[in-house]
mmCIF file with all atom_site columns, C-alpha atoms in Angstrom:
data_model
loop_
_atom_site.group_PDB
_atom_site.id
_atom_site.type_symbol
_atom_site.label_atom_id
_atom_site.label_alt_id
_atom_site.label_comp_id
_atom_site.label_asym_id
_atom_site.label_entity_id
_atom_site.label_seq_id
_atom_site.pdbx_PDB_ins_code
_atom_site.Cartn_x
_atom_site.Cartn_y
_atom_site.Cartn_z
_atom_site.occupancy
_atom_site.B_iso_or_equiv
_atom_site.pdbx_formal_charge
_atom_site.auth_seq_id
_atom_site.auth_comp_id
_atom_site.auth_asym_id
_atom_site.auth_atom_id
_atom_site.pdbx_PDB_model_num
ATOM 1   C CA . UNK A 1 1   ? -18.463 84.348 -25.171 1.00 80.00 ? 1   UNK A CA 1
ATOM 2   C CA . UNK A 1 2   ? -20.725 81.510 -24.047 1.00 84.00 ? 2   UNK A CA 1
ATOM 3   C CA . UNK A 1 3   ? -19.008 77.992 -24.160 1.00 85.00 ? 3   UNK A CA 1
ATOM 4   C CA . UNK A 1 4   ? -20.318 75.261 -26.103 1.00 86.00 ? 4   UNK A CA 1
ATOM 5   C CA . UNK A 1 5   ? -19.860 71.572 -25.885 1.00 88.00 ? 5   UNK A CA 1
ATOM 6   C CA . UNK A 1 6   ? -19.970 68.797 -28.563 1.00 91.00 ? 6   UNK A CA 1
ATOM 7   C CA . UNK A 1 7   ? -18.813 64.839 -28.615 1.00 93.00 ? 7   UNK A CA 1
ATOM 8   C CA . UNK A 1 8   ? -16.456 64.097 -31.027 1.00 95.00 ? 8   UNK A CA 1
ATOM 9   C CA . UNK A 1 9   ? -16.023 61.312 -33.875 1.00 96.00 ? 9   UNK A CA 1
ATOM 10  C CA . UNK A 1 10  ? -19.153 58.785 -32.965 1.00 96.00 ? 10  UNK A CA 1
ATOM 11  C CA . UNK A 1 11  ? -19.659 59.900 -29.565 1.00 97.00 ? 11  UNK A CA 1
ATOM 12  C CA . UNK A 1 12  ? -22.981 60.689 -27.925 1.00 97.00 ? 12  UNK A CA 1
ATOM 13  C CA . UNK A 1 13  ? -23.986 62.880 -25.329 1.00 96.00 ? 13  UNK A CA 1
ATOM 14  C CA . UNK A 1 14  ? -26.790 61.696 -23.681 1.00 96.00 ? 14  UNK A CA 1
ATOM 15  C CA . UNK A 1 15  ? -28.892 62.365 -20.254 1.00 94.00 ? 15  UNK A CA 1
ATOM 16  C CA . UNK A 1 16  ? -30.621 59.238 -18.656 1.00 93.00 ? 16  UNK A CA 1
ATOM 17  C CA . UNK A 1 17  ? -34.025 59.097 -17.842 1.00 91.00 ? 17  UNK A CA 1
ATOM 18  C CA . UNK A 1 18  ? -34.952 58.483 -14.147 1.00 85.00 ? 18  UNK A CA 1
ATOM 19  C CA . UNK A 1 19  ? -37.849 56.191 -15.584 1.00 80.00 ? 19  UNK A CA 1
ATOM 20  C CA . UNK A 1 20  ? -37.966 54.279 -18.828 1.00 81.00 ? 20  UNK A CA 1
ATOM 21  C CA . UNK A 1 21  ? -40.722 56.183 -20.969 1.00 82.00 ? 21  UNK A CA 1
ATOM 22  C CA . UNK A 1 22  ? -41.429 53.335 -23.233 1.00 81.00 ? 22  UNK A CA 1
ATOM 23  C CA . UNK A 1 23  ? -42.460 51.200 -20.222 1.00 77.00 ? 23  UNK A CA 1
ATOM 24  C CA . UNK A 1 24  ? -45.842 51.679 -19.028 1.00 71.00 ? 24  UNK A CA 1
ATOM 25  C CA . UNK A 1 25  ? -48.251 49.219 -17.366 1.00 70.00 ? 25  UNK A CA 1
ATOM 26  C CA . UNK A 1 26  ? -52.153 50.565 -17.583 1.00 71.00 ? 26  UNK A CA 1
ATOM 27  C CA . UNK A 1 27  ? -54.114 49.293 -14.834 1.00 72.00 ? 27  UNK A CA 1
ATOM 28  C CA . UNK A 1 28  ? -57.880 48.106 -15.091 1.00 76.00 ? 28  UNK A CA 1
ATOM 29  C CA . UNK A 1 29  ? -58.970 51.729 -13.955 1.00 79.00 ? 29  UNK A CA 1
ATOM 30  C CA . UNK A 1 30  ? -56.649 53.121 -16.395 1.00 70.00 ? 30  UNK A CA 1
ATOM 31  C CA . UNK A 1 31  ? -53.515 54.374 -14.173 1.00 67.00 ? 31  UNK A CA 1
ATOM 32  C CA . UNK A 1 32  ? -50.298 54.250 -16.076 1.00 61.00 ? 32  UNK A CA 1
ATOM 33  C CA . UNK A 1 33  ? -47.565 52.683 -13.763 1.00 60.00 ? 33  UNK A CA 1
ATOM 34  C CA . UNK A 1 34  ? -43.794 51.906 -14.588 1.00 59.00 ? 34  UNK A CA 1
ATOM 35  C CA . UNK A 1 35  ? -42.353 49.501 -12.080 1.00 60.00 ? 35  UNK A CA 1
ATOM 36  C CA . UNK A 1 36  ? -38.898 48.598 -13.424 1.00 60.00 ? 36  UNK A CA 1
ATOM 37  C CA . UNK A 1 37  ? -40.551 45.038 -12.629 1.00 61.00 ? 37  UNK A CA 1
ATOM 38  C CA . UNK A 1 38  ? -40.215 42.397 -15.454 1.00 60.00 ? 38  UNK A CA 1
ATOM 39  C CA . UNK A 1 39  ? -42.048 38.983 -15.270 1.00 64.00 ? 39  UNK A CA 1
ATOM 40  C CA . UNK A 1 40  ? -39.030 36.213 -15.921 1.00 66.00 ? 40  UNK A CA 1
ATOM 41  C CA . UNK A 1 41  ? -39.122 34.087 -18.786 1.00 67.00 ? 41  UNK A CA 1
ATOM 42  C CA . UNK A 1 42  ? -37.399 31.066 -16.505 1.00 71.00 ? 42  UNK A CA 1
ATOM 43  C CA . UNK A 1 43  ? -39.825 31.163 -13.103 1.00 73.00 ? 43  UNK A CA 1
ATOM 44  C CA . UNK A 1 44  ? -42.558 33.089 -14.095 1.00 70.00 ? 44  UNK A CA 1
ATOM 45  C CA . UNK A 1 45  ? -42.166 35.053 -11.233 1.00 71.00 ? 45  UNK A CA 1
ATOM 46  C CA . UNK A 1 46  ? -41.616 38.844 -10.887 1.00 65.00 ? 46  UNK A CA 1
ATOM 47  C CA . UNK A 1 47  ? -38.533 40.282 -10.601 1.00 62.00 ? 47  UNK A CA 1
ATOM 48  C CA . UNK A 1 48  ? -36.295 43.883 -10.699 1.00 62.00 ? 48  UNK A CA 1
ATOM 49  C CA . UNK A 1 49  ? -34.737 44.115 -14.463 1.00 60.00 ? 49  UNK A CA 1
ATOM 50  C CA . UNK A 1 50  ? -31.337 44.200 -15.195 1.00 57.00 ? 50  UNK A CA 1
ATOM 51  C CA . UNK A 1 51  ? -29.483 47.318 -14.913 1.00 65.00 ? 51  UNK A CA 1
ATOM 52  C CA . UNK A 1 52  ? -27.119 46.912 -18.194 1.00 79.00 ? 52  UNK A CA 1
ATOM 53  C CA . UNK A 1 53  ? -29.629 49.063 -20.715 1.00 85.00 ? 53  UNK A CA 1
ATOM 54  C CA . UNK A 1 54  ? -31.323 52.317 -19.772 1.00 89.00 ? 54  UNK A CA 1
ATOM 55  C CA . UNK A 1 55  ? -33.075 54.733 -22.227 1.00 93.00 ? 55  UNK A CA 1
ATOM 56  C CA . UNK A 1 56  ? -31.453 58.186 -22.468 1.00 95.00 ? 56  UNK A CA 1
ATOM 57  C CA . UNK A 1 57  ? -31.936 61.329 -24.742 1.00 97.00 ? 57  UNK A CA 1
ATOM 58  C CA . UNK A 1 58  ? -29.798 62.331 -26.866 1.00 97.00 ? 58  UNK A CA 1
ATOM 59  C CA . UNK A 1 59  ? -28.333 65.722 -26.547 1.00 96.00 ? 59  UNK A CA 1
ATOM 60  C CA . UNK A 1 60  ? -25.871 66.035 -29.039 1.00 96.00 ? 60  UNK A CA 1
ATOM 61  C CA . UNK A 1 61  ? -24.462 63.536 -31.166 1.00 97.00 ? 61  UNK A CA 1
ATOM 62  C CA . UNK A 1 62  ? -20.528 63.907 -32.498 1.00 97.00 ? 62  UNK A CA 1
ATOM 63  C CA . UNK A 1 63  ? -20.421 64.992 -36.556 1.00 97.00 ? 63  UNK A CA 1
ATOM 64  C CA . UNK A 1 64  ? -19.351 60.869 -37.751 1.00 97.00 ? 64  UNK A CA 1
ATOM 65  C CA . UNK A 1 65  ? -22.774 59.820 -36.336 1.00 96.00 ? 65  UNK A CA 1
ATOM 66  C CA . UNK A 1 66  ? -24.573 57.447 -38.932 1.00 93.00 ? 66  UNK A CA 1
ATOM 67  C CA . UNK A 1 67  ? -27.401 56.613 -37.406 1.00 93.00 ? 67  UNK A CA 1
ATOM 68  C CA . UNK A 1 68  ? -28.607 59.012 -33.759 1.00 95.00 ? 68  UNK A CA 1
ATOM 69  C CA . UNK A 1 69  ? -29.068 62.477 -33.598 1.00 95.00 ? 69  UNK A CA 1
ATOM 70  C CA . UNK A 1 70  ? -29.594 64.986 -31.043 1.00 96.00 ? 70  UNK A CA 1
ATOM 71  C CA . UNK A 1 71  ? -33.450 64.479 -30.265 1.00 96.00 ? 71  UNK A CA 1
ATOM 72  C CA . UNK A 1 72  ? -33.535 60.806 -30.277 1.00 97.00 ? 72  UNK A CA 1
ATOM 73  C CA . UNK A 1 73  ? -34.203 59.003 -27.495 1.00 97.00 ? 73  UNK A CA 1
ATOM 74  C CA . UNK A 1 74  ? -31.922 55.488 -27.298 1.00 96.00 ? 74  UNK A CA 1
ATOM 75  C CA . UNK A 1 75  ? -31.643 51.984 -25.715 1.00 94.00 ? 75  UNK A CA 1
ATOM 76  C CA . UNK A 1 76  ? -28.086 52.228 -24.704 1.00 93.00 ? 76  UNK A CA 1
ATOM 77  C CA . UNK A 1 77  ? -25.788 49.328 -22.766 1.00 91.00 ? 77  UNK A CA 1
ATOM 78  C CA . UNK A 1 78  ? -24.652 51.505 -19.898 1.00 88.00 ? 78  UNK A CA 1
ATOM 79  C CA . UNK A 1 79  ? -21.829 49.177 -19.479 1.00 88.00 ? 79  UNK A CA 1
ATOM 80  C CA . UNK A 1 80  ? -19.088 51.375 -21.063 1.00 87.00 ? 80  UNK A CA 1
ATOM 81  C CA . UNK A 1 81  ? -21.003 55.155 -20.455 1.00 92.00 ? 81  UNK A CA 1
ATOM 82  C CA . UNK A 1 82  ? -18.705 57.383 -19.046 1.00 93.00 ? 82  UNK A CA 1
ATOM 83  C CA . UNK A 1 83  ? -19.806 60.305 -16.577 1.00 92.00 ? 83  UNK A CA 1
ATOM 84  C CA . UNK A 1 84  ? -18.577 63.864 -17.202 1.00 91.00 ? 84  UNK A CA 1
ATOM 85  C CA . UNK A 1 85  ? -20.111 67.031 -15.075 1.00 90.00 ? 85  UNK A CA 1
ATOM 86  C CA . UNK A 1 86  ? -21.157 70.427 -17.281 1.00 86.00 ? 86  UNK A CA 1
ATOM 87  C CA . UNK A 1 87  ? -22.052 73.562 -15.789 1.00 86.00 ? 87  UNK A CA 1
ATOM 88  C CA . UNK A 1 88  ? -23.765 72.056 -12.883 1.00 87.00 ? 88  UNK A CA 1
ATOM 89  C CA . UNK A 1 89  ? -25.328 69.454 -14.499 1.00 87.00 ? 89  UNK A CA 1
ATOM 90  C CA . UNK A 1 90  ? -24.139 65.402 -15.069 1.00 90.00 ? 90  UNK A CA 1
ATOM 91  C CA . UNK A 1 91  ? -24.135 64.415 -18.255 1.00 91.00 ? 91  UNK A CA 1
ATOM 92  C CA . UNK A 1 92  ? -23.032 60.566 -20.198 1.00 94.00 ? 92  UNK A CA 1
ATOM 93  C CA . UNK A 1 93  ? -21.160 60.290 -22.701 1.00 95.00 ? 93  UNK A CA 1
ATOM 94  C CA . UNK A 1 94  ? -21.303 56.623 -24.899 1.00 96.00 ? 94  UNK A CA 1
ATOM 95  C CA . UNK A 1 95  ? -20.185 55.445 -28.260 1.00 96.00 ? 95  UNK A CA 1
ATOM 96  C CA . UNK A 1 96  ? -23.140 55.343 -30.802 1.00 96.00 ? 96  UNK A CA 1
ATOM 97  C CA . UNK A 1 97  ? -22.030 51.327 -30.956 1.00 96.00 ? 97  UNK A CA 1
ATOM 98  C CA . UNK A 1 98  ? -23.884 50.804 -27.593 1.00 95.00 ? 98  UNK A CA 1
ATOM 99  C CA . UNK A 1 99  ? -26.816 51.941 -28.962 1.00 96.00 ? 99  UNK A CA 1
ATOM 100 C CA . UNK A 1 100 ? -29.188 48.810 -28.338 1.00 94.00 ? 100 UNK A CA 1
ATOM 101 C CA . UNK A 1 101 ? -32.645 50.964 -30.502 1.00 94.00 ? 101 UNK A CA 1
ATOM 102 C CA . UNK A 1 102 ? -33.316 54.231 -31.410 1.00 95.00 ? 102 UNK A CA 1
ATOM 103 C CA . UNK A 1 103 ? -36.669 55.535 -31.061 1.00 94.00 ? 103 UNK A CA 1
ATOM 104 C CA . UNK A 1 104 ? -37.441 59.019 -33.100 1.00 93.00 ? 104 UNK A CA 1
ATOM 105 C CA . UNK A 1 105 ? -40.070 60.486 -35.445 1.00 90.00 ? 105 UNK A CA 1
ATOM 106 C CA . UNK A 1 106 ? -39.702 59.469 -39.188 1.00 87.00 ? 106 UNK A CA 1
ATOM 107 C CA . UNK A 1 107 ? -37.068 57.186 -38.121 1.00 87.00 ? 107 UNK A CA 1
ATOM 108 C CA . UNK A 1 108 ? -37.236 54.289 -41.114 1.00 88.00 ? 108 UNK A CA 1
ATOM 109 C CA . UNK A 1 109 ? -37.101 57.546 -43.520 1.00 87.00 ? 109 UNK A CA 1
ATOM 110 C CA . UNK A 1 110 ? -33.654 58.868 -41.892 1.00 85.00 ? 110 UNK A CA 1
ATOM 111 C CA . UNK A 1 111 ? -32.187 55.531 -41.909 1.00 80.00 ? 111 UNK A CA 1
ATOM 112 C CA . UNK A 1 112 ? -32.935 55.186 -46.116 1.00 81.00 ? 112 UNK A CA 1
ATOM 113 C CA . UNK A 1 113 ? -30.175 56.813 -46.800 1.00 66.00 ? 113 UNK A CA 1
#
């Protein structure tokens, strides 16, 4: 019998990515670059971006999930994400009320009703 795992009530199981997808620079010869660099609204200057938000997958979402479902990729305040380890792998699970944005196909559809 192969084991199965699942989050429960409004939980989320999600997997980080190591580089925010949705955050690509394009240089004049076309390279793609993601720099985790932001320019700041207060000194114009460049500087590293906050750590509290990261964009994750979702994996599996818990059955009293409104609004994210397994497949969706999410803005998520890693403040209150809690690690868990399963079958060699390190996985995150968070509350689908830190979820800053979702970002899936057909999304303003899904959310109709």
């Amino acid at each position: 019998m192969k084991k199965e795992i699942m989050p429960l009530y409004t939980y989320l199981m999600v997997d980080f990515y190591n580089e925010n997808p949705y955050e690509v620079k394009q240089t004049e010869t076309g390279l793609k670059l993601t720099t985790g660099m932001h320019e700041s609204q207060d000194s114009g200057e460049i500087e590293k971006k906050d750590t509290w938000y990261k964009v994750a997958k979702v994996l599996e979402a818990g059955p009293e999930c409104k609004y994210v479902k397994a497949g969706d990729d999410v803005y998520l305040d890693v403040r209150s994400c809690r690690p868990f380890p399963w079958m060699g792998g390190i996985y995150w699970n968070a509350a689908e009320q830190n979820v800053i944005a979702v970002m899936a196909d057909d999304l303003s559809e899904r959310l109709k009703n």
